[in-house]
PDB file of C-alpha atoms in Angstrom:
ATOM      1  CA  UNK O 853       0.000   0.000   0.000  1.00 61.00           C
ATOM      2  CA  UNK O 854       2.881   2.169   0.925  1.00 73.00           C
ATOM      3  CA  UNK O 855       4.657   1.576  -2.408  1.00 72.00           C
ATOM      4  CA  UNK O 856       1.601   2.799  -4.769  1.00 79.00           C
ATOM      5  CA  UNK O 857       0.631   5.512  -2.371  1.00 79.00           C
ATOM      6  CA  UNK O 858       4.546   6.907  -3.067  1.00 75.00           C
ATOM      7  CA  UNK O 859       3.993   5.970  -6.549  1.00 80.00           C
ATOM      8  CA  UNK O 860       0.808   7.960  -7.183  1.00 80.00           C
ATOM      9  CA  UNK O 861       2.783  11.175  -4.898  1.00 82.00           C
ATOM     10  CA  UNK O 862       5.598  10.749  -7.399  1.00 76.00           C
ATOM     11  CA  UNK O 863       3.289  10.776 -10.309  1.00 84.00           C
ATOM     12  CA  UNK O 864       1.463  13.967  -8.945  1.00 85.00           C
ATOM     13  CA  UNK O 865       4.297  15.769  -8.171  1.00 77.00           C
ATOM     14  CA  UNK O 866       5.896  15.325 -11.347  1.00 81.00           C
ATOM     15  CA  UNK O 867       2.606  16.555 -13.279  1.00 85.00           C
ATOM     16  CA  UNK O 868       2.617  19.685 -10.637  1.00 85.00           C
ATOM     17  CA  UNK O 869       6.463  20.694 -11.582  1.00 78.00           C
ATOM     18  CA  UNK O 870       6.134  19.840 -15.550  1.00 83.00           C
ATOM     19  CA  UNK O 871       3.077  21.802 -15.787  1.00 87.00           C
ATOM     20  CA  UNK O 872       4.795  24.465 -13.425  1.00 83.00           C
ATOM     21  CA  UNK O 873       7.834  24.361 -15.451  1.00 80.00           C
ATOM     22  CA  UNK O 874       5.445  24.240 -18.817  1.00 83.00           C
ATOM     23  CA  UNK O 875       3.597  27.764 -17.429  1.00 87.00           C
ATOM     24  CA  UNK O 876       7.105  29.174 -16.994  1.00 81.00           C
ATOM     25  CA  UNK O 877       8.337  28.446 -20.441  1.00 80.00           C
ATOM     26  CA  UNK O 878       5.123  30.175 -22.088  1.00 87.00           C
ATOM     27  CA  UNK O 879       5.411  33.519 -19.339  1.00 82.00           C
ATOM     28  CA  UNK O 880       9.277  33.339 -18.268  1.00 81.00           C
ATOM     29  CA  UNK O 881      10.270  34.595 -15.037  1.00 77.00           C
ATOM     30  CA  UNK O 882      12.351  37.936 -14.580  1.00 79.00           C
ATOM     31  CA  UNK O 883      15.785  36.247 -14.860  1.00 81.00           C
ATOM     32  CA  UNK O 884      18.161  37.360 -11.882  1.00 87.00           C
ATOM     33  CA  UNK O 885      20.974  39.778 -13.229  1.00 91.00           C
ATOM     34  CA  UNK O 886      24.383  37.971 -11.248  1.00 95.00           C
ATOM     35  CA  UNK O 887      27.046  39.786 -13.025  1.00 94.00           C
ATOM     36  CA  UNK O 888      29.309  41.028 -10.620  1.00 94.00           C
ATOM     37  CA  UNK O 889      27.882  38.802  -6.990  1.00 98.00           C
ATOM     38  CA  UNK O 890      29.936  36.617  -5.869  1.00 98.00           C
ATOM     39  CA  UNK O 891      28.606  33.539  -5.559  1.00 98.00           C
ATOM     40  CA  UNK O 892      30.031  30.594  -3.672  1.00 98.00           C
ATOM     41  CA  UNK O 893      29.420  26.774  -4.568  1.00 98.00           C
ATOM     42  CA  UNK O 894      30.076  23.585  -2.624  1.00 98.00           C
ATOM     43  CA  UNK O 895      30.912  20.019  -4.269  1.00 97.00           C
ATOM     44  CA  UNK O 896      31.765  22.346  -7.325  1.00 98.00           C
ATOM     45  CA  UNK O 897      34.468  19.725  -8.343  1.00 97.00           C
ATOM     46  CA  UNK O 898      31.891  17.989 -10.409  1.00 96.00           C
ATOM     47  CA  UNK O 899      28.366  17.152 -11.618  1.00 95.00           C
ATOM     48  CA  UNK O 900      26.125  19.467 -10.807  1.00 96.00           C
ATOM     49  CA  UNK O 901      28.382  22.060  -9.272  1.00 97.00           C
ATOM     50  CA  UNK O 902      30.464  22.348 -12.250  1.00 97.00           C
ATOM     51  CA  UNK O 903      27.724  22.582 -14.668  1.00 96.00           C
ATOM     52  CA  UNK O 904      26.501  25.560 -11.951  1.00 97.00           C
ATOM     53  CA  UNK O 905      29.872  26.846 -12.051  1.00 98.00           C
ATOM     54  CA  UNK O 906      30.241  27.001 -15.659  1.00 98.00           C
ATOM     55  CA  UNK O 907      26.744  28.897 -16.250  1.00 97.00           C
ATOM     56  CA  UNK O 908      27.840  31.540 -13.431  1.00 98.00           C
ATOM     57  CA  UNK O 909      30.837  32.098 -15.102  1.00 97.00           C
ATOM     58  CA  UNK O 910      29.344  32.541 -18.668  1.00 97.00           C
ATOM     59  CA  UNK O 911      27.041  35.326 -16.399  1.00 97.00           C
ATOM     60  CA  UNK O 912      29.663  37.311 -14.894  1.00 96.00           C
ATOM     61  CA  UNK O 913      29.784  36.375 -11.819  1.00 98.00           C
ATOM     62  CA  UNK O 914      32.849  36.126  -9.037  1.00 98.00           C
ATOM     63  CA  UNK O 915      33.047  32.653  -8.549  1.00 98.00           C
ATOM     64  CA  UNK O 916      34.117  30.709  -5.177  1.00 98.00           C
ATOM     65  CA  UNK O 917      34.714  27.276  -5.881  1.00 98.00           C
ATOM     66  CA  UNK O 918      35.027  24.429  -2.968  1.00 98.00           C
ATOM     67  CA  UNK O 919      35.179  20.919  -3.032  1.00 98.00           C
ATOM     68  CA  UNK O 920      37.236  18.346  -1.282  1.00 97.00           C
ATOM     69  CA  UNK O 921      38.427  16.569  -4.913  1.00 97.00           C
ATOM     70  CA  UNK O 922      41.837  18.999  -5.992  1.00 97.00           C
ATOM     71  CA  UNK O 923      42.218  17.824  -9.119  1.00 97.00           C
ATOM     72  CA  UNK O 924      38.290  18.102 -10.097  1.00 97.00           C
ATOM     73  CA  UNK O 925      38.528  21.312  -8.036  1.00 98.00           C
ATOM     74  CA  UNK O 926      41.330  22.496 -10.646  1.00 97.00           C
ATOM     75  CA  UNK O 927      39.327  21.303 -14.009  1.00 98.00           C
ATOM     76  CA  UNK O 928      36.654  23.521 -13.281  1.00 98.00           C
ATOM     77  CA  UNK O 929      38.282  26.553 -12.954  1.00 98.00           C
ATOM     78  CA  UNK O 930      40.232  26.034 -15.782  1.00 98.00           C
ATOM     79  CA  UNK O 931      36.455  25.267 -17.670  1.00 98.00           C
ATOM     80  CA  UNK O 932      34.897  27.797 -15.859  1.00 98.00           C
ATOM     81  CA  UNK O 933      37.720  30.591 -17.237  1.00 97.00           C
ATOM     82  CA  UNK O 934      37.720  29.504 -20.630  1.00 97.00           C
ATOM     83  CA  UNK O 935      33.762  30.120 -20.516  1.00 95.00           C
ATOM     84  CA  UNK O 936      34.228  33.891 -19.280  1.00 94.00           C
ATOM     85  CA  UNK O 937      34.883  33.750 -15.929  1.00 93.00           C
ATOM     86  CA  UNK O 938      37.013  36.787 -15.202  1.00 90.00           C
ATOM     87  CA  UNK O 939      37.583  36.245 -11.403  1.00 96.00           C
ATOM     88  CA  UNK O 940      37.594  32.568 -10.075  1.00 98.00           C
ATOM     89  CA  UNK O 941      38.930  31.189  -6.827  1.00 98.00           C
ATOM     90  CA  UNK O 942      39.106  27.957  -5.346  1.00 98.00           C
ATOM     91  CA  UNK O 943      39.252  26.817  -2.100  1.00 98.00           C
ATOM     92  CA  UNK O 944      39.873  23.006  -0.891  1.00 98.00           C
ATOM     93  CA  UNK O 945      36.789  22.640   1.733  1.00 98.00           C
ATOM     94  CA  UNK O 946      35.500  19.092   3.252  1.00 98.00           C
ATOM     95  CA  UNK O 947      32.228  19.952   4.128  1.00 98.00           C
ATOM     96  CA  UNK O 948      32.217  17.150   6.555  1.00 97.00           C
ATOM     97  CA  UNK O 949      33.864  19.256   8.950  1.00 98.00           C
ATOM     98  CA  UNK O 950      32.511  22.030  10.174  1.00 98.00           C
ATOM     99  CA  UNK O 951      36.327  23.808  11.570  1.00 98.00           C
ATOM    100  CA  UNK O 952      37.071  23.433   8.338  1.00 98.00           C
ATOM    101  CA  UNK O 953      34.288  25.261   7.090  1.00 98.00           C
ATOM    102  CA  UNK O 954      34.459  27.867   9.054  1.00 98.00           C
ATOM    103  CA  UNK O 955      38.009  28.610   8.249  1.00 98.00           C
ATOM    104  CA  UNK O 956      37.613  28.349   4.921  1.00 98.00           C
ATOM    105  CA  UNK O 957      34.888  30.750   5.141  1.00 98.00           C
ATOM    106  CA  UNK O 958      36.812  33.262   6.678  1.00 98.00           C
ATOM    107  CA  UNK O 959      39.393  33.229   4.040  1.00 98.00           C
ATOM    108  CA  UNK O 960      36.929  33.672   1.688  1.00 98.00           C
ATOM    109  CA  UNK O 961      35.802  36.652   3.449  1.00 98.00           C
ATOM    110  CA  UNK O 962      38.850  37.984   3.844  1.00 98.00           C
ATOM    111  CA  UNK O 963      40.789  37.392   0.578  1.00 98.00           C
ATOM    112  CA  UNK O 964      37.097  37.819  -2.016  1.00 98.00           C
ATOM    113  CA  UNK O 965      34.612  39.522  -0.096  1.00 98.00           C
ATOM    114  CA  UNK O 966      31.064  38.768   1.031  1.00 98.00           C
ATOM    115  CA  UNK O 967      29.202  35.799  -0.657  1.00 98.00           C
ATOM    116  CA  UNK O 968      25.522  37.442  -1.849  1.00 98.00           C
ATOM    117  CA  UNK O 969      24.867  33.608  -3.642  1.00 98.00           C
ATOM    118  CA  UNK O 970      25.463  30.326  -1.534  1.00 98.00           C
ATOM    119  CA  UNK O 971      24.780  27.670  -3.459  1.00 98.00           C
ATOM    120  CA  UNK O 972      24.838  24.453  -1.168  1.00 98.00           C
ATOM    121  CA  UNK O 973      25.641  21.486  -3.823  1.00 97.00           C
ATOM    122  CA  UNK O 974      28.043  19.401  -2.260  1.00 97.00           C
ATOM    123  CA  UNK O 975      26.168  15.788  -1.290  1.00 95.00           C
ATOM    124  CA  UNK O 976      27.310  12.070  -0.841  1.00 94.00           C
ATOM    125  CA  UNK O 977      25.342   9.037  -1.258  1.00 92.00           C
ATOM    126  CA  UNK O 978      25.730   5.467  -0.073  1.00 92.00           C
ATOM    127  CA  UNK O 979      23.338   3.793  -1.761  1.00 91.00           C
ATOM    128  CA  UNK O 980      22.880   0.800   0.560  1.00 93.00           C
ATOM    129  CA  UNK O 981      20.417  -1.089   2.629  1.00 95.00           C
ATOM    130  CA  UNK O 982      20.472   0.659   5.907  1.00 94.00           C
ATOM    131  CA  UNK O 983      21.759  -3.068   7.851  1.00 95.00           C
ATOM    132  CA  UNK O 984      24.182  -2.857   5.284  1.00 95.00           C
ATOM    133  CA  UNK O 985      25.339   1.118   5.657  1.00 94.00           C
ATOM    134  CA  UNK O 986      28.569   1.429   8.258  1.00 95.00           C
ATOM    135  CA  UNK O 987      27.425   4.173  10.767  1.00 97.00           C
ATOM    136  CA  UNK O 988      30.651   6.246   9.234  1.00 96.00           C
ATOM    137  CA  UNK O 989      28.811   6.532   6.598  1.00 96.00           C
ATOM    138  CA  UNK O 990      25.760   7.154   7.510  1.00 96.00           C
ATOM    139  CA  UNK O 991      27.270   9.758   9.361  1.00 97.00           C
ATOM    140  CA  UNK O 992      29.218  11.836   6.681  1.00 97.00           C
ATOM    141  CA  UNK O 993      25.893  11.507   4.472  1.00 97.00           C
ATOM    142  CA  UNK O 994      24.200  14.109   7.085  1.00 98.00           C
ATOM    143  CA  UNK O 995      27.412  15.880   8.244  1.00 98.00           C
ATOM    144  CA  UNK O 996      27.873  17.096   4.258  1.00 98.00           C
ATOM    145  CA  UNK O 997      23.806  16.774   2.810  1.00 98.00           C
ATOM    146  CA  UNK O 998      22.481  18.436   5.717  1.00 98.00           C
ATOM    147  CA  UNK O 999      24.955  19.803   9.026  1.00 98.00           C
ATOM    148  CA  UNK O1000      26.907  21.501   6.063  1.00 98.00           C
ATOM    149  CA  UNK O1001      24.218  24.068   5.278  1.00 98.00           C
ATOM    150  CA  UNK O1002      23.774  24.882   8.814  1.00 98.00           C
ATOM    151  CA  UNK O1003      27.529  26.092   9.342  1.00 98.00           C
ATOM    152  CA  UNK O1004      27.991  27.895   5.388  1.00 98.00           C
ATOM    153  CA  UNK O1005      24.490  29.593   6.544  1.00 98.00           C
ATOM    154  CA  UNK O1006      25.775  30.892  10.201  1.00 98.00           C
ATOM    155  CA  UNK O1007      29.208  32.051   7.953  1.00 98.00           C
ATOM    156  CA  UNK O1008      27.896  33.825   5.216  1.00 98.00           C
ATOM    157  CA  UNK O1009      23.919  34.534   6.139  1.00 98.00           C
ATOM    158  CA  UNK O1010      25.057  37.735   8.842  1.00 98.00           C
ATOM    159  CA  UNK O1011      26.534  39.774   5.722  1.00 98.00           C
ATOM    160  CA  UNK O1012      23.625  39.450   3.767  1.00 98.00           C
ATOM    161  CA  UNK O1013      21.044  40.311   6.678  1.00 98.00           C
ATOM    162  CA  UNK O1014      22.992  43.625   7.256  1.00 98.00           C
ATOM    163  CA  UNK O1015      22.946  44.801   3.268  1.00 98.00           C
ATOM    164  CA  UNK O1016      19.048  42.884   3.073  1.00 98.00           C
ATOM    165  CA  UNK O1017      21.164  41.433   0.023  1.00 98.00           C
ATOM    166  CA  UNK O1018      21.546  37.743  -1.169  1.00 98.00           C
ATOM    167  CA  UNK O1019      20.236  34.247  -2.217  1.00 98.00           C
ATOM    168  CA  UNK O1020      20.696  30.796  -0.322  1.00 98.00           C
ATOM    169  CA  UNK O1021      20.226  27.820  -2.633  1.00 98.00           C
ATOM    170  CA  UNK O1022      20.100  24.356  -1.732  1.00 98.00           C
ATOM    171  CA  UNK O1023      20.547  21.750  -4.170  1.00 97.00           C
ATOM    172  CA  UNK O1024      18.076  18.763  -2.279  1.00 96.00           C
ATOM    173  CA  UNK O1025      16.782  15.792  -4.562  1.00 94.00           C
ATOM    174  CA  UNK O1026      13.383  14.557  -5.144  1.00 90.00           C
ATOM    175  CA  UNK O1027      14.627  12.399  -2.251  1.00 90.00           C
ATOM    176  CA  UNK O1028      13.758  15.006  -0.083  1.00 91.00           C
ATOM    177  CA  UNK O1029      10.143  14.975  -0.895  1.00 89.00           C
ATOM    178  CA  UNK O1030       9.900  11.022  -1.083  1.00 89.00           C
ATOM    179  CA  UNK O1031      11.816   7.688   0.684  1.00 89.00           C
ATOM    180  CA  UNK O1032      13.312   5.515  -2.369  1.00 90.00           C
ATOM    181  CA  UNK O1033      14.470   1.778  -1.267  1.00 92.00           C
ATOM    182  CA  UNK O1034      18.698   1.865  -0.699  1.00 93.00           C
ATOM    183  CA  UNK O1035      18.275   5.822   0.519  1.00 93.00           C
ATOM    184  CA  UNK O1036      17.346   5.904   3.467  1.00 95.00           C
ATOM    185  CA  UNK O1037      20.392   8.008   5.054  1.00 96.00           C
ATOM    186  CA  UNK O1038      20.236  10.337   1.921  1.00 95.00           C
ATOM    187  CA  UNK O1039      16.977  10.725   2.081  1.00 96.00           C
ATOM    188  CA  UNK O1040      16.757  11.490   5.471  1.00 96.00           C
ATOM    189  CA  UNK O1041      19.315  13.989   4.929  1.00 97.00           C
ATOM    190  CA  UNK O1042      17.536  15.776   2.159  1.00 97.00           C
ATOM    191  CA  UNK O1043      14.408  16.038   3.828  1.00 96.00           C
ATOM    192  CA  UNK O1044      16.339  17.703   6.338  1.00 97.00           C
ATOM    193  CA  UNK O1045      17.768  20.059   3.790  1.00 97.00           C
ATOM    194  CA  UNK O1046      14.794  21.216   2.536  1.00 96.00           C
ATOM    195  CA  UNK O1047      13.002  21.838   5.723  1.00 97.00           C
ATOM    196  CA  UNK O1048      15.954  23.677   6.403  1.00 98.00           C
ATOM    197  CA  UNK O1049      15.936  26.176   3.981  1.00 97.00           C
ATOM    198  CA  UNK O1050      12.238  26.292   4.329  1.00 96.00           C
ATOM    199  CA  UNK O1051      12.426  27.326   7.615  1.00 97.00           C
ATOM    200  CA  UNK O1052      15.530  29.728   6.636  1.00 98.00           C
ATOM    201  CA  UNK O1053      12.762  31.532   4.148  1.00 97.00           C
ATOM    202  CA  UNK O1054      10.346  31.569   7.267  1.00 97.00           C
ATOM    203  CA  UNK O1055      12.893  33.408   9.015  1.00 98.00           C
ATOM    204  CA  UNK O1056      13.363  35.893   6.685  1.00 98.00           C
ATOM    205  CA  UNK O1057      10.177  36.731   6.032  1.00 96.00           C
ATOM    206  CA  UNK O1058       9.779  37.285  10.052  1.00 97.00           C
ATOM    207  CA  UNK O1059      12.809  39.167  10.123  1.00 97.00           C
ATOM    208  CA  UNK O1060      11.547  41.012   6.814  1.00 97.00           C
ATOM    209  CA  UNK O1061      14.343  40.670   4.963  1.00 97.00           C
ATOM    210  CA  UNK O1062      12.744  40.457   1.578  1.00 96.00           C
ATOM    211  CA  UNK O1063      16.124  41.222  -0.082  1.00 97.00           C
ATOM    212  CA  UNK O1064      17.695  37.780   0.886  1.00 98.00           C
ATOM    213  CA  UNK O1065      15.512  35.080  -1.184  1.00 97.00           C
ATOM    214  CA  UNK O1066      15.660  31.434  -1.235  1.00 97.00           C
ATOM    215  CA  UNK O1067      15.287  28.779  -3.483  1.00 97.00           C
ATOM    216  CA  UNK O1068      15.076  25.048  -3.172  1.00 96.00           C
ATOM    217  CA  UNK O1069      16.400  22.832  -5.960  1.00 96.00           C
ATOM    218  CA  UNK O1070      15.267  19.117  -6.103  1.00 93.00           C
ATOM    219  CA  UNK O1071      16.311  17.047  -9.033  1.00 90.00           C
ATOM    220  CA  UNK O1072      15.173  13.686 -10.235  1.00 86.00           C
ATOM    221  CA  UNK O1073      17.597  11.415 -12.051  1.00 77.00           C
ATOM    222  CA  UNK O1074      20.484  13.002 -13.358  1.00 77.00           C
ATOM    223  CA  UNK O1075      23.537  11.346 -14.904  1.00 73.00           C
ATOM    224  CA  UNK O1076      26.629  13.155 -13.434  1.00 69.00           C
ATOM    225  CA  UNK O1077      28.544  11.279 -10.572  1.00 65.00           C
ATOM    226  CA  UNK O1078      28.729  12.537  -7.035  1.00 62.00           C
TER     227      UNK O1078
END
């Protein structure tokens, strides 16, 4: 019962966001002008975060890089400078750790300036049977899905409350609106995510701070490693 009760959710949301998505292709949003913010992006190494990186370049944007991988850390700013991006800098950040974190974050504060676009990409995923999932693991799936966005947030929200200036974006997954068999830890951690920044856009509505938006980001399949 559980199964086709998930299965008719996942239908219904995926009719809700096409036709959403449809009704935005016919009457397009204002697009946001980024040229000049400087916009920060976890897991940016690969995947997602270097196809994000890429498209912020190609905008104008300043462009803070982490990710724990050096070498994939490296390809995309060479990618991301050959596709226009004038000022890029990298930083190597595991987001498992929040010391780390923080210190990176204060580097980036003090060597680029204040992030106005925090784009919270970086995720793991096991992919096992939870019997079968070692509790390390378990544990660095919510540590970098989930505990991460807590600790970017508390470095780089402050800045943007004072100038009532910014955007936090979390990259979730449709995992976050839905269990799937084999994902339990990541899904957990998702759901987490996007109640997180949920609550973050509660916040700043109560705090009326309609200058620093939100936006919550929940792919389906996709075919780029993690």
């Amino acid at each position: 019962m559980n199964f086709i009760l998930n299965t008719f959710r996942f239908i219904g949301l995926t009719v809700y966001y096409m036709l959403e998505s449809l009704v935005f292709y016919i009457v397009p949003k204002r697009k946001k002008n980024v040229s000049g913010e400087i916009v920060l992006i976890t897991g940016a190494g690969s995947g997602i975060g270097r196809l994000l990186s890429l498209k912020f370049a190609r905008l104008g944007a300043t462009l803070v890089l982490w990710d724990i991988n050096e070498e994939g850390l490296k390809e995309t700013s060479r990618l991301a400078r050959e596709n226009g991006g004038a000022r890029v800098h990298s930083y190597i950040c595991d987001c498992s750790k929040k010391q780390d974190i923080y210190r990176v974050a204060d580097e980036v504060k003090k060597e680029v300036g204040d992030v106005s676009i925090l784009v919270n990409n970086a995720g793991v995923v096991t992919g096992k049977m939870i019997l079968d999932c070692p509790d390390s693991l378990i544990e660095k799936t919510m540590e970098v899905n989930t505990m991460a966005h807590f600790w970017t947030y508390k470095a780089f929200l402050p800045a943007m409350l004072a100038s009532n200036h910014g955007h936090l974006v979390s990259i979730a997954s449709i995992a976050g609106l839905m269990g799937f068999s084999r994902c339990s830890d990541y899904s957990a951690s998702k759901f987490a995510a996007v109640g997180f920044a949920e609550s973050i856009d509660c916040e700043m509505r109560d705090l009326q701070k309609t200058g620093v938006k939100t936006t919550i980001v929940c792919p389906c399949l996709i075919n780029t490693g993690m």
